[in-house]
């Protein structure tokens, strides 16, 4: 988008001529009112294995150290990878990391099961 580069250059020059300084600063997501809608959690889209079934699995195979298909509301491990940006997630998108680095737990959406295998 070269036209956006040019537009930002013009805005910067306009500000410089008026002794206005633009400063980028971090705003915590919880304090960012413009980001509010992205933090609404829809329980109809939050699928998870029951806690009892998870206990049975971990008794047999051991406790995983990361849940690679989770959100903050359904993560079975302290560390998790989310499908969308989340400040508490270790990463975004389980397919962007090397799974061999972890003893992981995965309960992917049904539509992604074949991709996981």
PDB file of C-alpha atoms in Angstrom:
ATOM      1  CA  UNK A   1       0.000   0.000   0.000  1.00  0.00           C
ATOM      2  CA  UNK A   2       2.443   2.660  -1.168  1.00  0.00           C
ATOM      3  CA  UNK A   3      -0.216   5.370  -0.947  1.00  0.00           C
ATOM      4  CA  UNK A   4      -0.378   4.833   2.833  1.00  0.00           C
ATOM      5  CA  UNK A   5       3.361   5.464   3.109  1.00  0.00           C
ATOM      6  CA  UNK A   6       2.917   8.729   1.276  1.00  0.00           C
ATOM      7  CA  UNK A   7      -0.075   9.685   3.432  1.00  0.00           C
ATOM      8  CA  UNK A   8       1.822   8.984   6.657  1.00  0.00           C
ATOM      9  CA  UNK A   9       4.780  11.033   5.372  1.00  0.00           C
ATOM     10  CA  UNK A  10       2.448  13.975   4.656  1.00  0.00           C
ATOM     11  CA  UNK A  11       0.872  13.704   8.111  1.00  0.00           C
ATOM     12  CA  UNK A  12       4.332  13.595   9.709  1.00  0.00           C
ATOM     13  CA  UNK A  13       5.452  16.690   7.772  1.00  0.00           C
ATOM     14  CA  UNK A  14       2.238  18.529   8.665  1.00  0.00           C
ATOM     15  CA  UNK A  15       2.832  17.771  12.357  1.00  0.00           C
ATOM     16  CA  UNK A  16       6.504  18.776  12.174  1.00  0.00           C
ATOM     17  CA  UNK A  17       5.597  22.159  10.654  1.00  0.00           C
ATOM     18  CA  UNK A  18       3.291  22.792  13.626  1.00  0.00           C
ATOM     19  CA  UNK A  19       5.724  21.486  16.242  1.00  0.00           C
ATOM     20  CA  UNK A  20       3.421  18.547  17.001  1.00  0.00           C
ATOM     21  CA  UNK A  21       5.073  15.268  17.939  1.00  0.00           C
ATOM     22  CA  UNK A  22       3.404  11.915  17.397  1.00  0.00           C
ATOM     23  CA  UNK A  23       4.379   9.302  19.951  1.00  0.00           C
ATOM     24  CA  UNK A  24       3.391   5.646  19.912  1.00  0.00           C
ATOM     25  CA  UNK A  25       2.634   4.214  23.317  1.00  0.00           C
ATOM     26  CA  UNK A  26       1.410   0.899  24.634  1.00  0.00           C
ATOM     27  CA  UNK A  27      -2.122   0.705  26.018  1.00  0.00           C
ATOM     28  CA  UNK A  28      -2.946  -2.432  27.967  1.00  0.00           C
ATOM     29  CA  UNK A  29      -5.674  -4.340  26.157  1.00  0.00           C
ATOM     30  CA  UNK A  30      -7.919  -4.177  29.229  1.00  0.00           C
ATOM     31  CA  UNK A  31      -7.685  -0.375  29.211  1.00  0.00           C
ATOM     32  CA  UNK A  32      -8.163  -0.069  25.454  1.00  0.00           C
ATOM     33  CA  UNK A  33     -11.836   0.798  25.006  1.00  0.00           C
ATOM     34  CA  UNK A  34     -11.562   0.555  21.215  1.00  0.00           C
ATOM     35  CA  UNK A  35     -10.540  -3.095  21.680  1.00  0.00           C
ATOM     36  CA  UNK A  36     -13.481  -3.985  23.949  1.00  0.00           C
ATOM     37  CA  UNK A  37     -15.519  -5.992  21.412  1.00  0.00           C
ATOM     38  CA  UNK A  38     -12.578  -8.271  20.654  1.00  0.00           C
ATOM     39  CA  UNK A  39     -12.506  -9.350  24.318  1.00  0.00           C
ATOM     40  CA  UNK A  40     -16.118 -10.511  24.450  1.00  0.00           C
ATOM     41  CA  UNK A  41     -16.148 -14.288  24.827  1.00  0.00           C
ATOM     42  CA  UNK A  42     -18.990 -16.185  23.201  1.00  0.00           C
ATOM     43  CA  UNK A  43     -19.575 -19.409  25.174  1.00  0.00           C
ATOM     44  CA  UNK A  44     -21.167 -20.992  22.088  1.00  0.00           C
ATOM     45  CA  UNK A  45     -17.774 -20.955  20.350  1.00  0.00           C
ATOM     46  CA  UNK A  46     -15.741 -22.212  23.317  1.00  0.00           C
ATOM     47  CA  UNK A  47     -15.521 -26.002  23.009  1.00  0.00           C
ATOM     48  CA  UNK A  48     -13.533 -28.119  25.414  1.00  0.00           C
ATOM     49  CA  UNK A  49     -13.044 -31.658  26.618  1.00  0.00           C
ATOM     50  CA  UNK A  50     -14.680 -32.280  29.981  1.00  0.00           C
ATOM     51  CA  UNK A  51     -12.440 -31.931  33.022  1.00  0.00           C
ATOM     52  CA  UNK A  52     -13.097 -35.588  33.928  1.00  0.00           C
ATOM     53  CA  UNK A  53     -11.987 -36.810  30.481  1.00  0.00           C
ATOM     54  CA  UNK A  54      -8.903 -34.567  30.689  1.00  0.00           C
ATOM     55  CA  UNK A  55      -8.037 -36.065  34.105  1.00  0.00           C
ATOM     56  CA  UNK A  56      -8.287 -39.603  32.702  1.00  0.00           C
ATOM     57  CA  UNK A  57      -5.990 -38.692  29.805  1.00  0.00           C
ATOM     58  CA  UNK A  58      -3.394 -37.017  32.034  1.00  0.00           C
ATOM     59  CA  UNK A  59      -3.407 -39.916  34.495  1.00  0.00           C
ATOM     60  CA  UNK A  60      -2.532 -42.260  31.647  1.00  0.00           C
ATOM     61  CA  UNK A  61      -0.132 -40.093  29.601  1.00  0.00           C
ATOM     62  CA  UNK A  62       1.149 -37.491  32.082  1.00  0.00           C
ATOM     63  CA  UNK A  63       0.475 -33.803  32.543  1.00  0.00           C
ATOM     64  CA  UNK A  64       1.110 -31.674  29.444  1.00  0.00           C
ATOM     65  CA  UNK A  65       2.862 -28.331  29.815  1.00  0.00           C
ATOM     66  CA  UNK A  66       0.846 -26.455  27.189  1.00  0.00           C
ATOM     67  CA  UNK A  67      -2.622 -26.509  25.612  1.00  0.00           C
ATOM     68  CA  UNK A  68      -2.082 -25.735  21.930  1.00  0.00           C
ATOM     69  CA  UNK A  69      -5.713 -25.139  20.884  1.00  0.00           C
ATOM     70  CA  UNK A  70      -7.167 -23.019  23.651  1.00  0.00           C
ATOM     71  CA  UNK A  71      -8.459 -19.705  24.849  1.00  0.00           C
ATOM     72  CA  UNK A  72      -8.169 -18.126  28.265  1.00  0.00           C
ATOM     73  CA  UNK A  73     -11.595 -19.564  29.168  1.00  0.00           C
ATOM     74  CA  UNK A  74     -11.009 -23.207  28.239  1.00  0.00           C
ATOM     75  CA  UNK A  75      -7.241 -23.745  28.602  1.00  0.00           C
ATOM     76  CA  UNK A  76      -6.407 -26.960  30.454  1.00  0.00           C
ATOM     77  CA  UNK A  77      -2.817 -25.862  31.130  1.00  0.00           C
ATOM     78  CA  UNK A  78      -1.316 -22.685  32.548  1.00  0.00           C
ATOM     79  CA  UNK A  79       0.408 -22.044  29.217  1.00  0.00           C
ATOM     80  CA  UNK A  80      -1.727 -22.043  26.091  1.00  0.00           C
ATOM     81  CA  UNK A  81      -1.718 -21.078  22.449  1.00  0.00           C
ATOM     82  CA  UNK A  82      -4.724 -19.137  21.265  1.00  0.00           C
ATOM     83  CA  UNK A  83      -6.269 -18.881  17.813  1.00  0.00           C
ATOM     84  CA  UNK A  84      -6.397 -15.090  18.133  1.00  0.00           C
ATOM     85  CA  UNK A  85      -4.187 -12.542  19.913  1.00  0.00           C
ATOM     86  CA  UNK A  86      -4.414 -12.805  23.693  1.00  0.00           C
ATOM     87  CA  UNK A  87      -1.956 -11.181  26.112  1.00  0.00           C
ATOM     88  CA  UNK A  88      -2.020 -14.301  28.313  1.00  0.00           C
ATOM     89  CA  UNK A  89      -1.273 -16.719  25.450  1.00  0.00           C
ATOM     90  CA  UNK A  90       2.258 -17.962  24.806  1.00  0.00           C
ATOM     91  CA  UNK A  91       1.660 -17.659  21.054  1.00  0.00           C
ATOM     92  CA  UNK A  92      -1.052 -17.278  18.448  1.00  0.00           C
ATOM     93  CA  UNK A  93      -1.967 -20.080  16.014  1.00  0.00           C
ATOM     94  CA  UNK A  94      -0.761 -23.547  16.966  1.00  0.00           C
ATOM     95  CA  UNK A  95       0.343 -24.188  13.390  1.00  0.00           C
ATOM     96  CA  UNK A  96       3.056 -21.519  13.643  1.00  0.00           C
ATOM     97  CA  UNK A  97       5.094 -23.312  16.321  1.00  0.00           C
ATOM     98  CA  UNK A  98       7.117 -26.528  16.456  1.00  0.00           C
ATOM     99  CA  UNK A  99       5.030 -29.004  18.467  1.00  0.00           C
ATOM    100  CA  UNK A 100       8.077 -31.206  19.142  1.00  0.00           C
ATOM    101  CA  UNK A 101       9.302 -28.573  21.610  1.00  0.00           C
ATOM    102  CA  UNK A 102       6.441 -29.300  24.016  1.00  0.00           C
ATOM    103  CA  UNK A 103       4.629 -32.009  25.929  1.00  0.00           C
ATOM    104  CA  UNK A 104       1.355 -30.646  24.641  1.00  0.00           C
ATOM    105  CA  UNK A 105      -2.360 -31.231  24.938  1.00  0.00           C
ATOM    106  CA  UNK A 106      -4.476 -30.650  21.844  1.00  0.00           C
ATOM    107  CA  UNK A 107      -8.234 -30.520  21.507  1.00  0.00           C
ATOM    108  CA  UNK A 108      -8.503 -28.816  18.116  1.00  0.00           C
ATOM    109  CA  UNK A 109     -11.730 -27.652  16.512  1.00  0.00           C
ATOM    110  CA  UNK A 110     -13.253 -30.553  14.617  1.00  0.00           C
ATOM    111  CA  UNK A 111     -12.621 -28.774  11.309  1.00  0.00           C
ATOM    112  CA  UNK A 112      -8.844 -28.849  12.002  1.00  0.00           C
ATOM    113  CA  UNK A 113      -8.436 -32.472  13.093  1.00  0.00           C
ATOM    114  CA  UNK A 114      -7.194 -33.699   9.696  1.00  0.00           C
ATOM    115  CA  UNK A 115      -4.685 -30.837   9.510  1.00  0.00           C
ATOM    116  CA  UNK A 116      -3.385 -31.870  12.945  1.00  0.00           C
ATOM    117  CA  UNK A 117      -2.851 -35.476  11.946  1.00  0.00           C
TER     118      UNK A 117
END
